[in-house]
Short mmCIF file of C-alpha atoms in Angstrom, two decimals:
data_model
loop_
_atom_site.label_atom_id
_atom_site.label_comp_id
_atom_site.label_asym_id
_atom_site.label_seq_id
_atom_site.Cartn_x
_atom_site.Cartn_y
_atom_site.Cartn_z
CA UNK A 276 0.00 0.00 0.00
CA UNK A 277 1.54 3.08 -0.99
CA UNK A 278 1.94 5.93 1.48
CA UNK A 279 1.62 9.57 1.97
CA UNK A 280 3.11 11.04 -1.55
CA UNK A 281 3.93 14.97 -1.45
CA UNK A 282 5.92 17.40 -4.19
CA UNK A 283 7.75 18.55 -4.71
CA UNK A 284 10.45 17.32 -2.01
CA UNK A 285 12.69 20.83 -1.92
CA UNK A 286 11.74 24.17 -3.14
CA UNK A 287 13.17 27.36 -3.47
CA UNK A 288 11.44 30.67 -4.07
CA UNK A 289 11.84 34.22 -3.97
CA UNK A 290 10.25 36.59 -1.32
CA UNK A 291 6.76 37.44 -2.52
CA UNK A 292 6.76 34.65 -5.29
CA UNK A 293 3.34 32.02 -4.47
CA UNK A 294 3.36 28.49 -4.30
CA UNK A 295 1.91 25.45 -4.67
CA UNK A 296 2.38 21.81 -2.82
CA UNK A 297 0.66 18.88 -3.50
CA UNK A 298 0.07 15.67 -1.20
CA UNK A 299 -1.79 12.63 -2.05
CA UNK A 300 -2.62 10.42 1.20
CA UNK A 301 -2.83 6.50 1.22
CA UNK A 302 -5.71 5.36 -0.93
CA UNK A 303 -9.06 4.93 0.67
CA UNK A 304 -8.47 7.88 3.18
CA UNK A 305 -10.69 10.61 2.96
CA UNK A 306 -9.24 13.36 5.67
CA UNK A 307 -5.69 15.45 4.77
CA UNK A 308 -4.26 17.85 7.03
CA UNK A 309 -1.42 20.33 6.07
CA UNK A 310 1.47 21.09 9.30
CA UNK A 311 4.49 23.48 9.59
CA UNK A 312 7.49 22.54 10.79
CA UNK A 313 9.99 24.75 11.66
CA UNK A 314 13.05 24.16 14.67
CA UNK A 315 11.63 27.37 16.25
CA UNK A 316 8.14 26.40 16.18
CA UNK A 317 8.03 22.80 16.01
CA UNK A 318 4.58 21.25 14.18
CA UNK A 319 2.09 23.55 13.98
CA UNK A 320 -1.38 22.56 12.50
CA UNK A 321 -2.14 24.25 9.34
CA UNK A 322 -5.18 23.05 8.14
CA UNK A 323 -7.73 20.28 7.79
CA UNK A 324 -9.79 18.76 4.79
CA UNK A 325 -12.38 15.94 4.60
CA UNK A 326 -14.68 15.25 1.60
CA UNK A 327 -13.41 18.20 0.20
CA UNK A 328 -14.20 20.72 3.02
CA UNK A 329 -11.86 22.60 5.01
CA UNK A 330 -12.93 21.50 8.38
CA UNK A 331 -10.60 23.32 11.03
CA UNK A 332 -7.75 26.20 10.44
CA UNK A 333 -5.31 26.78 12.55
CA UNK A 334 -3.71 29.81 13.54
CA UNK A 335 -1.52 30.81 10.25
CA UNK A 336 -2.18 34.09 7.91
CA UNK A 337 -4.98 34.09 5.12
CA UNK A 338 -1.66 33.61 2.86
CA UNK A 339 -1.77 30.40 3.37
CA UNK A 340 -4.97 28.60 1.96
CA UNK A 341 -5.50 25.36 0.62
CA UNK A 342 -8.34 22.97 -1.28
CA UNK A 343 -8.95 19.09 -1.58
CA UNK A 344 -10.10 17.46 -4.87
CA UNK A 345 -12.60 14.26 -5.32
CA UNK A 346 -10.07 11.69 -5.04
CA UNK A 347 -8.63 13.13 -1.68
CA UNK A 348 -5.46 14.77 -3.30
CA UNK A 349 -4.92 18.17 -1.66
CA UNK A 350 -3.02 21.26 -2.20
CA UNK A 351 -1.61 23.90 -0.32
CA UNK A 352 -0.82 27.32 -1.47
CA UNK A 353 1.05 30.06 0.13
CA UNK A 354 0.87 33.43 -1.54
CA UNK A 355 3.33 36.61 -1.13
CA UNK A 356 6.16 34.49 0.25
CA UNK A 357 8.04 35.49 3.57
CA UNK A 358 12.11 34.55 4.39
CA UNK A 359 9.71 33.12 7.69
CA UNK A 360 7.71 30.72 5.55
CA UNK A 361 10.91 28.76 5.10
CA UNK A 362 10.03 25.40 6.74
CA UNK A 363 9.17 21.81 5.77
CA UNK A 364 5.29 21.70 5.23
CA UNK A 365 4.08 17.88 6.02
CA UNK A 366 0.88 16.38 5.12
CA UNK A 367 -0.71 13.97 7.35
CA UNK A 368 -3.62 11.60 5.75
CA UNK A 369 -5.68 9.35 7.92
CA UNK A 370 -9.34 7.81 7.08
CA UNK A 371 -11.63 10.46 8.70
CA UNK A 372 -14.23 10.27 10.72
CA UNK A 373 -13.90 8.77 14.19
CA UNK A 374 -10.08 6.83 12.97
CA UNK A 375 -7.60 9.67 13.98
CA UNK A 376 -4.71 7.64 13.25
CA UNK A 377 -2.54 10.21 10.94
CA UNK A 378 0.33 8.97 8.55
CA UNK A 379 2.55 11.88 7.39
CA UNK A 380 4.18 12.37 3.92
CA UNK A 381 8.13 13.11 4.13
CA UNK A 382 7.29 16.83 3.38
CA UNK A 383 7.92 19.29 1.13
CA UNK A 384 10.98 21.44 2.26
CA UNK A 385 10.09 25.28 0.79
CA UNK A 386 13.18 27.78 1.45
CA UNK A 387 12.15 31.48 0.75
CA UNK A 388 15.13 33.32 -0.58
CA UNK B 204 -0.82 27.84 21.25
CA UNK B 205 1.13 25.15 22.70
CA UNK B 206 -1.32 22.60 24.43
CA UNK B 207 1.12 20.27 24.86
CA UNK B 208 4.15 20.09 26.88
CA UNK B 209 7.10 17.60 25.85
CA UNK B 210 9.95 17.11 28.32
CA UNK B 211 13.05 16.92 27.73
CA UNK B 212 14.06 18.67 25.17
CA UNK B 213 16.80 16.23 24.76
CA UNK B 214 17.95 12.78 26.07
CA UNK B 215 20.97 10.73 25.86
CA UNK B 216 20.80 6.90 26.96
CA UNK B 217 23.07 4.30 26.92
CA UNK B 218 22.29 1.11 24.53
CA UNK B 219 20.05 -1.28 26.56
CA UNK B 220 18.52 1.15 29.09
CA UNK B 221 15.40 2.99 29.27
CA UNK B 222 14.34 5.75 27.24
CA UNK B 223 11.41 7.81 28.92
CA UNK B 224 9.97 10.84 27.59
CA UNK B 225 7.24 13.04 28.96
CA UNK B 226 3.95 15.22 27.99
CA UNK B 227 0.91 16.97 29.71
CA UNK B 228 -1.76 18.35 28.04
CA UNK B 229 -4.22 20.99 28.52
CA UNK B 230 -7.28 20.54 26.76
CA UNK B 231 -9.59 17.74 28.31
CA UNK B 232 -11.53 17.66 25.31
CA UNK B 233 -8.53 15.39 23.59
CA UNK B 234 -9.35 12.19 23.89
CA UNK B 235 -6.46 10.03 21.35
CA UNK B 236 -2.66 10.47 22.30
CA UNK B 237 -0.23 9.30 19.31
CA UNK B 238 3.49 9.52 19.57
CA UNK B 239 5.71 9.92 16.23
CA UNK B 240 9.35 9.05 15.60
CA UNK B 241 10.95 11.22 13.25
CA UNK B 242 14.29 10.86 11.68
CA UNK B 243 16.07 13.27 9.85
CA UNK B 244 14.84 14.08 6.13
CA UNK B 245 11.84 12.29 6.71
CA UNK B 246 8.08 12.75 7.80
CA UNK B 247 7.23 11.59 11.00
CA UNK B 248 6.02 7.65 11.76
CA UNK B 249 2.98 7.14 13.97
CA UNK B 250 5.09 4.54 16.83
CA UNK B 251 2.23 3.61 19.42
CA UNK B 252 -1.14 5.20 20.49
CA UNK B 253 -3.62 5.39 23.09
CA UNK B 254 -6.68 6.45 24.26
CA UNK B 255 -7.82 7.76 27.87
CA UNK B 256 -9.65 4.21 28.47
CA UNK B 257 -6.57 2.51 29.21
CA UNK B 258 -4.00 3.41 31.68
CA UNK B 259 -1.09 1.45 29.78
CA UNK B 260 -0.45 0.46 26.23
CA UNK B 261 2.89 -1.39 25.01
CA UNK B 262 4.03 -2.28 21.98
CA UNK B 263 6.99 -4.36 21.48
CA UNK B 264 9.67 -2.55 23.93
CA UNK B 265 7.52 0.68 23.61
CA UNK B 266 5.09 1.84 26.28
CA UNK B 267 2.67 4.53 26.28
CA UNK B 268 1.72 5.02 30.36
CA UNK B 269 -1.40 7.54 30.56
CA UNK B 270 -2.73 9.52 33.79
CA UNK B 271 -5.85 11.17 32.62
CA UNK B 272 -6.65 12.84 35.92
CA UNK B 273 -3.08 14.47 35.84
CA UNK B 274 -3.29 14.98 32.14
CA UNK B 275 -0.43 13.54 31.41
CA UNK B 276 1.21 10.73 29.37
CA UNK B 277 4.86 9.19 28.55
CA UNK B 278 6.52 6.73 26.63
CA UNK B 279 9.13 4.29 27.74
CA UNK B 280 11.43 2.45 24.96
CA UNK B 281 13.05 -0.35 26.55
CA UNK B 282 16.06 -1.95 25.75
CA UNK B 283 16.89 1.24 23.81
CA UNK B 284 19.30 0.63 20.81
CA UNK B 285 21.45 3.40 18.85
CA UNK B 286 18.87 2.74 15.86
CA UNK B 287 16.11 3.81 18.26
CA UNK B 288 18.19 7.41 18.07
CA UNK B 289 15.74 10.34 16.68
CA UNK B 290 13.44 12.79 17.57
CA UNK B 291 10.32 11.98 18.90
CA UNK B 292 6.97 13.75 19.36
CA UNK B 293 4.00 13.52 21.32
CA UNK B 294 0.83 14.63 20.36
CA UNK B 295 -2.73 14.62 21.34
CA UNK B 296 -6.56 15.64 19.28
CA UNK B 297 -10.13 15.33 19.59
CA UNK B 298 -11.63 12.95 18.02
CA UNK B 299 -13.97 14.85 16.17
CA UNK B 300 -11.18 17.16 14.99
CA UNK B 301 -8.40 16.11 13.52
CA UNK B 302 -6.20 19.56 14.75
CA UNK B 303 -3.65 17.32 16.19
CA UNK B 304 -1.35 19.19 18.70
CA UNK B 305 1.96 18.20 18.75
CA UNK B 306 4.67 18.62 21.55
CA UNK B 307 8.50 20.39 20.68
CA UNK B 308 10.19 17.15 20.67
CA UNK B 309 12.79 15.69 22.19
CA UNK B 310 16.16 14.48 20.69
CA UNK B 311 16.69 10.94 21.45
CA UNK B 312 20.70 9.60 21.28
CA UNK B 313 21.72 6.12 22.50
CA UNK B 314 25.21 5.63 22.73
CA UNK B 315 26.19 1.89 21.91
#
């Protein structure tokens, strides 16, 4: 069973510049949430989806948005790119509902130049 | 925002002994505790988890001991080996909301 797929693994962008990550979960799960990590801050919760619905936010800028499509694939955008936005974003997938159990993707490391 | 509290912030052990790491929580709405390993360049791997029916959960030579009425969980890794050596995480959510809230971390080394 194939896991948590997200890419691009590295990215580097300029200050201002917007962009795009993509994570598909395990097959057959139905909830994706997005997470920060940074060494200052640790994880922090981005965002939730389930069924294609955002279903909790956490506490992060209006720059940072994100959507779910039919099949469960999810995307996260961040617009007008900070140097503090430098971090490795993670996705998490588990099957929804009452099942909590979260498998993470190896992330998407974004440095802001 | 931290609802979680992971101590400490670093361990060292020596191969064979006992690794324990510990977190307290805030929020009694959170009712499902995971802990993740995470090594470096890679995502983090659910390890064991547990939910505030139980009092004890192991797993192998991992143990996940919970005190709900001091809001507080650990876990022990027996028989810790150098390939045990990572960072590892605790976290805790509501069921019916999966904003999971993670602790800092703590650096796990075991020295062979």
């Amino acid at each position: 069973k194939a896991g948590v797929t997200q890419t691009p693994r590295y990215l580097i962008k300029t200050r201002g510049q917007q962009v795009t990550l993509s994570c598909s979960p395990i097959s057959g799960h139905r909830s994706v949430s997005w997470y920060q990590q940074t060494p200052g801050q640790g994880l922090q919760f981005l965002f939730e989806y389930f069924s294609e619905t955002q279903r909790n936010k956490g506490n992060f800028p209006g720059r940072f948005s994100g959507r779910q499509f039919s099949n469960s694939r999810s995307e996260m955008n961040v617009s007008t790119l900070e140097l503090g936005d430098s971090a490795l974003y993670l996705c998490a997938s588990s099957l929804g509902g009452t099942n909590t159990e979260a498998f993470f993707g190896q992330g998407t490391r974004l440095t802001v130049v | 925002q931290q609802q979680v509290k992971q101590s400490p912030q670093s361990l060292i052990v020596q191969k064979g002994g006992i690794s324990i790491i510990n977190c307290a929580y805030e929020n009694t709405a959170f009712d499902y505790f995971p802990w993740y390993q995470q090594f470096p360049g890679k995502g983090p791997a659910l390890l064991i988890a547990i939910r505030p029916d139980v009092s004890e959960k192991k797993e192998g030579r991992f143990t996940i001991s919970f005190n709900k009425s001091a809001k507080q969980f650990s876990l022990h890794i027996m028989d810790s080996q150098p390939g045990d050596s990572a960072t590892y995480f605790c976290a805790a959510s509501n069921n019916n909301n999966n904003d999971m809230r993670f602790g800092a971390g703590t650096r796990l080394t075991v020295k062979p």
